Structure formats: C-alpha cells, structure tokens
CSV table of C-alpha atoms and ligand atoms in Angstrom, one decimal:
chain,number,residue,atom,x,y,z
Q,1,UNK,CA,-0.7,0.1,0.5
Q,2,UNK,CA,1.5,3.2,-1.1
Q,3,UNK,CA,1.1,6.5,1.4
Q,4,UNK,CA,1.4,9.7,-0.4
Q,5,UNK,CA,1.3,13.6,0.5
Q,6,UNK,CA,2.0,15.0,-2.4
Q,7,UNK,CA,-0.1,15.6,-4.6
Q,8,UNK,CA,1.7,16.0,-7.9
Q,9,UNK,CA,3.5,11.7,-6.5
Q,10,UNK,CA,-0.6,11.4,-6.2
Q,11,UNK,CA,-1.9,12.4,-9.5
Q,12,UNK,CA,0.8,10.3,-11.4
Q,13,UNK,CA,0.1,7.4,-9.2
Q,14,UNK,CA,-3.4,7.3,-10.2
Q,15,UNK,CA,-2.2,8.8,-14.2
Q,16,UNK,CA,0.2,5.6,-14.2
Q,17,UNK,CA,-2.7,3.3,-12.8
Q,18,UNK,CA,-5.3,4.1,-15.8
Q,19,UNK,CA,-2.7,4.7,-18.9
Q,20,UNK,CA,-2.5,0.6,-18.0
Q,21,UNK,CA,-6.5,0.4,-18.9
Q,22,UNK,CA,-6.8,0.4,-14.4
Q,23,UNK,CA,-10.5,1.4,-13.5
Q,24,UNK,CA,-9.6,3.4,-9.7
Q,25,UNK,CA,-11.9,3.8,-7.2
Q,26,UNK,CA,-12.0,7.0,-5.0
Q,27,UNK,CA,-13.5,7.1,-1.3
Q,28,UNK,CA,-13.1,10.4,0.2
Q,29,UNK,CA,-13.2,10.0,4.3
Q,30,UNK,CA,-11.9,12.9,7.2
Q,31,UNK,CA,-10.0,9.2,8.6
Q,32,UNK,CA,-11.0,7.7,12.3
Q,33,UNK,CA,-12.0,4.7,9.8
Q,34,UNK,CA,-15.5,2.9,11.0
Q,35,UNK,CA,-17.4,-0.3,9.0
Q,36,UNK,CA,-19.5,3.2,7.2
Q,37,UNK,CA,-16.0,3.7,5.6
Q,38,UNK,CA,-15.2,-0.1,5.7
Q,39,UNK,CA,-18.9,0.0,3.8
Q,40,UNK,CA,-17.5,2.1,1.0
Q,41,UNK,CA,-13.8,0.8,0.6
Q,42,UNK,CA,-15.8,-2.2,-0.1
Q,43,UNK,CA,-18.1,-1.3,-2.8
Q,44,UNK,CA,-14.7,0.2,-4.2
Q,45,UNK,CA,-13.1,-2.6,-4.4
Q,46,UNK,CA,-15.8,-4.6,-5.7
Q,47,UNK,CA,-16.4,-1.9,-8.8
Q,48,UNK,CA,-12.6,-0.9,-9.3
Q,49,UNK,CA,-9.1,-2.9,-10.2
Q,50,UNK,CA,-7.6,-0.6,-7.7
Q,51,UNK,CA,-8.8,2.1,-4.7
Q,52,UNK,CA,-7.1,5.0,-3.4
Q,53,UNK,CA,-8.6,6.8,0.4
Q,54,UNK,CA,-7.8,10.1,1.2
Q,55,UNK,CA,-7.3,10.9,4.7
Q,56,UNK,CA,-7.6,14.1,5.5
Q,57,UNK,CA,-9.6,16.2,7.9
Q,58,UNK,CA,-10.9,19.5,5.5
Q,59,UNK,CA,-10.8,22.5,8.1
Q,60,UNK,CA,-13.2,24.2,5.8
Q,61,UNK,CA,-15.8,22.7,6.3
Q,62,UNK,CA,-15.9,23.3,10.0
Q,63,UNK,CA,-16.8,26.7,11.2
Q,64,UNK,CA,-15.5,28.5,14.3
Q,65,UNK,CA,-17.6,27.2,16.7
Q,66,UNK,CA,-17.0,23.6,15.9
Q,67,UNK,CA,-13.6,22.3,17.4
Q,68,UNK,CA,-11.6,21.5,14.2
Q,69,UNK,CA,-9.0,20.7,16.9
Q,70,UNK,CA,-10.7,17.8,18.6
Q,71,UNK,CA,-12.0,15.8,15.8
Q,72,UNK,CA,-10.1,11.6,16.0
Q,73,UNK,CA,-7.6,11.5,13.9
Q,74,UNK,CA,-6.0,8.1,15.1
Q,75,UNK,CA,-3.9,8.1,12.0
Q,76,UNK,CA,-2.3,4.8,12.2
Q,77,UNK,CA,-4.9,2.7,12.9
Q,78,UNK,CA,-6.8,3.9,9.4
Q,79,UNK,CA,-4.0,3.2,8.1
Q,80,UNK,CA,-4.0,-0.1,9.2
Q,81,UNK,CA,-7.9,-0.7,8.0
Q,82,UNK,CA,-6.6,0.0,4.5
Q,83,UNK,CA,-4.1,-2.2,4.7
Q,84,UNK,CA,-6.5,-5.2,5.8
Q,85,UNK,CA,-9.3,-4.3,3.3
Q,86,UNK,CA,-6.8,-4.2,0.5
Q,87,UNK,CA,-6.9,-0.6,0.1
Q,88,UNK,CA,-3.4,0.6,-2.6
Q,89,UNK,CA,-3.3,4.6,-1.7
Q,90,UNK,CA,-4.0,6.1,0.8
Q,91,UNK,CA,-3.8,10.4,0.0
Q,92,UNK,CA,-2.5,11.9,3.1
Q,93,UNK,CA,-2.2,15.4,2.8
Q,94,UNK,CA,-1.4,17.9,4.9
Q,95,UNK,CA,-4.1,21.3,4.8
Q,96,UNK,CA,-1.0,23.9,3.5
Q,97,UNK,CA,-0.3,21.3,0.6
Q,98,UNK,CA,-4.4,21.5,0.2
Q,99,UNK,CA,-5.1,25.1,0.8
Q,100,UNK,CA,-1.7,27.0,0.0
Q,101,UNK,CA,-1.5,30.4,1.2
Q,102,UNK,CA,-3.3,32.5,-1.2
Q,103,UNK,CA,-6.3,30.2,-1.6
Q,104,UNK,CA,-9.0,32.2,-3.2
Q,105,UNK,CA,-11.4,29.5,-5.2
Q,106,UNK,CA,-14.3,28.2,-3.6
Q,107,UNK,CA,-17.2,25.8,-4.7
Q,108,UNK,CA,-20.7,26.6,-3.4
Q,109,UNK,CA,-23.2,24.5,-4.8
Q,110,UNK,CA,-27.1,26.5,-4.3
Q,111,UNK,CA,-29.8,26.0,-3.4
Q,112,UNK,CA,-30.1,22.2,-2.6
Q,113,UNK,CA,-27.2,24.4,0.5
Q,114,UNK,CA,-30.5,26.4,2.1
Q,115,UNK,CA,-32.0,24.3,4.0
Q,116,UNK,CA,-31.0,20.6,6.4
Q,117,UNK,CA,-27.8,20.5,7.8
Q,118,UNK,CA,-27.1,24.0,5.5
Q,119,UNK,CA,-29.4,26.0,7.6
Q,120,UNK,CA,-27.7,25.6,10.8
Q,121,UNK,CA,-23.7,25.0,9.8
Q,122,UNK,CA,-23.4,27.8,7.1
Q,123,UNK,CA,-20.4,28.0,5.2
Q,124,UNK,CA,-20.3,23.9,6.1
Q,125,UNK,CA,-21.2,22.9,2.1
Q,126,UNK,CA,-19.3,25.6,0.0
Q,127,UNK,CA,-16.4,23.5,2.5
Q,128,UNK,CA,-17.5,19.6,1.6
Q,129,UNK,CA,-17.5,20.2,-2.3
Q,130,UNK,CA,-14.6,22.9,-1.7
Q,131,UNK,CA,-12.3,19.6,-1.4
Q,132,UNK,CA,-14.2,17.2,-3.3
Q,133,UNK,CA,-13.6,19.3,-6.0
Q,134,UNK,CA,-9.4,19.5,-5.3
Q,135,UNK,CA,-9.9,15.8,-4.7
Q,136,UNK,CA,-11.3,15.5,-8.3
Q,137,UNK,CA,-8.4,17.1,-10.1
Q,138,UNK,CA,-6.3,16.0,-7.5
Q,139,UNK,CA,-7.5,12.3,-8.1
Q,140,UNK,CA,-8.7,12.2,-11.5
Q,141,UNK,CA,-10.3,8.3,-10.4
Q,142,UNK,CA,-13.0,6.6,-13.0
Q,143,UNK,CA,-15.4,6.2,-9.7
Q,144,UNK,CA,-16.2,7.8,-6.5
Q,145,UNK,CA,-18.2,5.9,-3.5
Q,146,UNK,CA,-20.0,8.9,-0.5
Q,147,UNK,CA,-22.2,6.7,2.3
Q,148,UNK,CA,-26.0,7.5,2.6
Q,149,UNK,CA,-25.4,8.5,5.8
Q,150,UNK,CA,-24.4,12.2,4.9
Q,151,UNK,CA,-27.1,12.0,2.2
Q,152,UNK,CA,-27.2,16.4,1.9
Q,153,UNK,CA,-23.5,15.7,0.9
Q,154,UNK,CA,-24.1,12.8,-1.4
Q,155,UNK,CA,-26.8,15.2,-3.3
Q,156,UNK,CA,-24.9,18.1,-3.0
Q,157,UNK,CA,-21.4,16.6,-3.9
Q,158,UNK,CA,-23.9,14.9,-7.5
Q,159,UNK,CA,-24.6,17.8,-8.3
Q,160,UNK,CA,-21.9,19.1,-8.3
Q,161,UNK,CA,-20.5,16.6,-10.8
Q,162,UNK,CA,-22.8,17.3,-13.3
Q,163,UNK,CA,-22.5,20.5,-13.6
Q,164,UNK,CA,-19.1,20.7,-13.5
Q,165,UNK,CA,-19.1,17.7,-16.1
Q,166,UNK,CA,-16.4,16.3,-13.2
Q,167,UNK,CA,-16.2,12.9,-15.6
Q,168,UNK,CA,-16.4,10.8,-12.4
Q,169,UNK,CA,-19.3,9.0,-11.5
Q,170,UNK,CA,-20.5,9.5,-8.0
Q,171,UNK,CA,-21.3,6.3,-6.1
Q,172,UNK,CA,-23.8,6.5,-3.2
Q,173,UNK,CA,-23.6,3.7,-0.5
Q,174,UNK,CA,-26.4,2.7,2.1
Q,175,UNK,CA,-26.2,3.0,5.5
Q,176,UNK,CA,-24.5,0.7,8.4
Q,177,UNK,CA,-26.2,0.4,11.3
Q,178,UNK,CA,-25.6,-1.2,14.7
Q,179,UNK,CA,-27.6,-4.0,15.1
Q,180,UNK,CA,-29.1,-1.8,17.5
Q,181,UNK,CA,-29.8,0.6,14.9
Q,182,UNK,CA,-27.7,3.4,15.2
Q,183,UNK,CA,-25.8,5.0,12.3
Q,184,UNK,CA,-22.3,4.4,12.2
Q,185,UNK,CA,-20.6,8.2,12.4
Q,186,UNK,CA,-17.2,8.5,13.6
Q,187,UNK,CA,-19.3,10.4,16.4
Q,188,UNK,CA,-20.8,8.3,18.2
Q,189,UNK,CA,-17.5,7.9,20.1
Q,190,UNK,CA,-18.1,11.5,22.0
Q,191,UNK,CA,-21.9,9.6,23.6
Q,192,UNK,CA,-21.5,8.4,27.0
Q,193,UNK,CA,-23.7,4.5,27.4
Q,194,UNK,CA,-27.0,7.1,28.4
Q,195,UNK,CA,-27.0,8.5,25.3
Q,196,UNK,CA,-24.9,5.5,23.3
Q,197,UNK,CA,-28.4,4.4,24.3
Q,198,UNK,CA,-30.9,7.6,23.8
Q,199,UNK,CA,-29.3,8.1,20.8
Q,200,UNK,CA,-30.7,5.1,18.7
Q,201,UNK,CA,-34.5,6.2,19.2
Q,202,UNK,CA,-33.6,8.6,15.7
Q,203,UNK,CA,-33.2,4.7,13.8
Q,204,UNK,CA,-35.6,3.4,16.0
Q,205,UNK,CA,-38.0,7.0,14.9
Q,206,UNK,CA,-37.7,6.1,11.6
Q,207,UNK,CA,-37.8,2.7,11.0
Q,208,UNK,CA,-41.1,3.9,12.3
Q,209,UNK,CA,-42.6,6.2,10.0
Q,210,UNK,CA,-41.3,4.6,6.9
Q,211,UNK,CA,-43.8,1.8,8.6
Q,212,UNK,CA,-46.5,4.3,9.1
Q,213,UNK,CA,-45.5,5.3,5.5
Q,214,UNK,CA,-46.0,2.4,4.1
Q,215,UNK,CA,-49.2,1.9,5.7
Q,216,UNK,CA,-50.6,4.8,3.9
Q,217,UNK,CA,-49.7,7.8,6.5
Q,218,UNK,CA,-49.1,10.9,4.4
Q,219,UNK,CA,-49.3,13.9,6.4
Q,220,UNK,CA,-45.8,15.5,7.0
Q,221,UNK,CA,-46.8,17.3,10.5
Q,222,UNK,CA,-48.0,14.3,11.8
Q,223,UNK,CA,-44.5,11.7,10.9
Q,224,UNK,CA,-42.7,14.3,12.3
Q,225,UNK,CA,-44.4,14.7,15.1
Q,226,UNK,CA,-43.9,11.1,15.8
Q,227,UNK,CA,-40.4,11.5,15.2
Q,228,UNK,CA,-40.1,14.2,17.1
Q,229,UNK,CA,-42.2,12.4,20.2
Q,230,UNK,CA,-40.4,8.9,20.2
Q,231,UNK,CA,-36.6,11.6,20.4
Q,232,UNK,CA,-37.4,13.4,23.2
Q,233,UNK,CA,-39.4,11.0,25.3
Q,234,UNK,CA,-36.0,9.6,25.8
Q,235,UNK,CA,-33.9,12.5,27.7
Q,236,UNK,CA,-32.7,15.5,27.1
Q,237,UNK,CA,-31.4,16.7,23.5
Q,238,UNK,CA,-31.6,19.5,20.9
Q,239,UNK,CA,-33.2,18.6,17.7
Q,240,UNK,CA,-31.8,20.6,15.4
Q,241,UNK,CA,-34.6,19.0,12.1
Q,242,UNK,CA,-36.6,16.5,11.4
Q,243,UNK,CA,-38.1,16.9,7.8
Q,244,UNK,CA,-38.9,14.9,4.8
Q,245,UNK,CA,-38.2,15.9,1.3
Q,246,UNK,CA,-37.7,15.0,-2.0
Q,247,UNK,CA,-34.9,12.7,-2.3
Q,248,UNK,CA,-33.2,14.7,-5.7
Q,249,UNK,CA,-34.2,18.2,-4.7
Q,250,UNK,CA,-34.0,18.0,-1.0
Q,251,UNK,CA,-37.3,20.4,-1.0
Q,252,UNK,CA,-39.3,20.1,2.0
Q,253,UNK,CA,-42.3,17.8,1.5
Q,254,UNK,CA,-46.2,18.2,3.1
Q,255,UNK,CA,-47.2,14.9,2.3
Q,256,UNK,CA,-45.9,11.9,1.0
Q,257,UNK,CA,-47.1,10.4,-1.9
Q,258,UNK,CA,-44.1,9.1,-3.9
Q,259,UNK,CA,-40.9,8.8,-2.6
Q,260,UNK,CA,-39.4,11.0,0.1
Q,261,UNK,CA,-36.5,11.0,2.7
Q,262,UNK,CA,-37.3,11.5,6.0
Q,263,UNK,CA,-33.8,13.4,7.8
Q,264,UNK,CA,-32.7,14.3,11.6
Q,265,UNK,CA,-30.2,15.7,13.1
Q,266,UNK,CA,-30.1,15.7,16.8
Q,267,UNK,CA,-28.2,17.2,19.5
Q,268,UNK,CA,-27.3,15.0,22.2
Q,269,UNK,CA,-25.3,16.4,25.1
Q,270,UNK,CA,-22.6,18.1,22.7
Q,271,UNK,CA,-22.4,15.2,20.0
Q,272,UNK,CA,-24.6,16.4,16.4
Q,273,UNK,CA,-26.6,13.4,14.9
Q,274,UNK,CA,-27.6,13.1,11.6
Q,275,UNK,CA,-29.9,10.5,9.9
Q,276,UNK,CA,-32.1,9.7,7.6
Q,277,UNK,CA,-34.6,7.5,6.2
Q,278,UNK,CA,-35.5,6.4,2.5
Q,279,UNK,CA,-39.3,6.0,2.5
Q,280,UNK,CA,-42.1,5.0,-0.8
Q,281,UNK,CA,-45.9,5.4,-0.5
Q,282,UNK,CA,-46.7,3.1,-3.7
Q,283,UNK,CA,-45.8,0.5,-1.7
Q,284,UNK,CA,-48.5,2.0,1.6
Q,285,UNK,CA,-50.9,-0.7,1.4
Q,286,UNK,CA,-54.1,1.8,1.4
D,301,PAF,O1,-17.9,12.7,4.6
D,301,PAF,C1,-16.8,13.6,4.8
D,301,PAF,O2,-15.9,12.3,5.2
D,301,PAF,C2,-16.3,14.6,4.2
D,301,PAF,O3,-17.0,15.6,4.5
D,301,PAF,C3,-15.2,14.2,2.4
D,301,PAF,C4,-16.8,14.0,2.4
D,301,PAF,C5,-14.0,13.6,3.0
D,301,PAF,C6,-14.9,15.6,3.0
D,301,PAF,O4,-14.2,16.1,3.8
C-alpha cells in the first residue's frame, strides 16, 4: 500500500494505473474509519481494479464553533484498516498542501445547500464541495464512493459533478448501522453510555415512520410529530431538524405520495447526530 502526501505524486500514481487500463475507485474520508467507511472501500474494491482512500480532516468544512482540533485523528489505526481492506493508495495531504497561502477559490452549490444541515452549518457545504472538487482534480478516478448517511452531502456532490462536468461517477452507498439501529458515525465515540442508548431512538423513530408511510400515512406534520416524540421522550436533546424532503431536490414536503427521504439532526449532549431513511408511499397498503 502506497501512502502519498504530495499532489503531483498522487496524480501520477493514478494516471500510471489508468494508463494500464485499470479502473480506479476513490473513497474520500476524514479518517477515524469505521465500518461505514469500510463498506465504501469494499464497494469501491468490488467495482474497481485499484482503490485510493483519502484521509484529510478538511478545515474549511468546520465552522469556528465546531472543534476542528478535537476531531479524532487515529492515523495509524486508519492506515492499518486500509491495509487490511486491500487499499492500494492512501492520500494523506497536509492542510498547507490542500490550501496553500493565497487560495481564493471555492465551489458553492446553491439551492441544495440552503436547507437541512445547510441551515445549521453555514459554509459547511462550501467547504465540502471545494475539497471534493480539489480531490477530484488531484485524483482523476473513475468513480467516487460516498455514504448515504450524509445524504445531503451526497446529493450536493452529485449536483456539483453534474454541473461542472467532472468525468467521475458518484456512487452512493447504504448507511451502515449497529445491530440496535444506530447509524455508524465517527462522532458516536463522544456519546456517554446513556447518550448512546438515547441515540438509538433516532433510527427507531425513522423506521417507525417508514412503516407508517407504508401503511398509508401521508401527513408530514403527523410523521414528524411522532418522530419528535419518540426522540424527545428518551431524554434531554436538541432537535436541529426533522424533515421529509424530495430525494433529489431536497425540497421539504408536506405530504408524502411517492419517494421521500426523512432526515433528522439531533444534538445529544454536545454531539450532533444525523440520520435519514428512504420512504416510499407507492408501496402503501391502502
Ligand atoms: O464525508 C466526509 O467525510 C467529508 O465530508 C468528505 C467528503 C471526505 C470531505 O471532506
């Protein structure tokens, strides 16, 4: 497994492989790899001849109130996990390499970033799209793998790739959950035992909403109300949002008659957790 820090060396390494006709899959990460990331690596391996993982805690997607310094950076463990998964290249640039002095350009996707996490985290998606655009330039891979856990991020990145004609396929992969339903996240390590237990209410509420939609419930007010009650009755928390949105435009829905995505962001203690679930009213047994 090659570990590369420099941009030129990374680009050359990818181009050399592609010159041999090899298909390259890219998994961009901020490290602190868990089973969710490993599932992306496995999907990339299944679809590609060579897999590159990037590990870069991107400062531009953190707001001043969010603790960039405290973000976990277990590089040794991450490299070991990549090696065990048969990753071919790990790109671990420094912040100075990615954002040298004088950098002035950023990428902004408009409407899709207004709602959901965009409301609570101003500037966050500009940081994401800018770094992902840079990674796509540095690593001219054939496909890139993103988790559906960050559903808005996935849709925003797809839009950017489409709008800016990046020659790369963006592949969304399903959320990986603990056996009790909690969506895997690098932030779960911040939860105390009781908060961890409380956090399971999020997926429980989402799956219950999915069943209700399948049984014919169309009212988003009712669906959201029930999710809120299920989450709030487990203990103190601050709900940032619970919304049912169109799966592609991310516009909020008032009624669910077709496909929709129910998205939730909740702070339990200081930890902000997000989760989402696809619902399909066309399967409703009315
Ligand atoms: O999902 C993440 O880990 C990050 O937002 C990404 C896509 C690696 C960009 O920094």
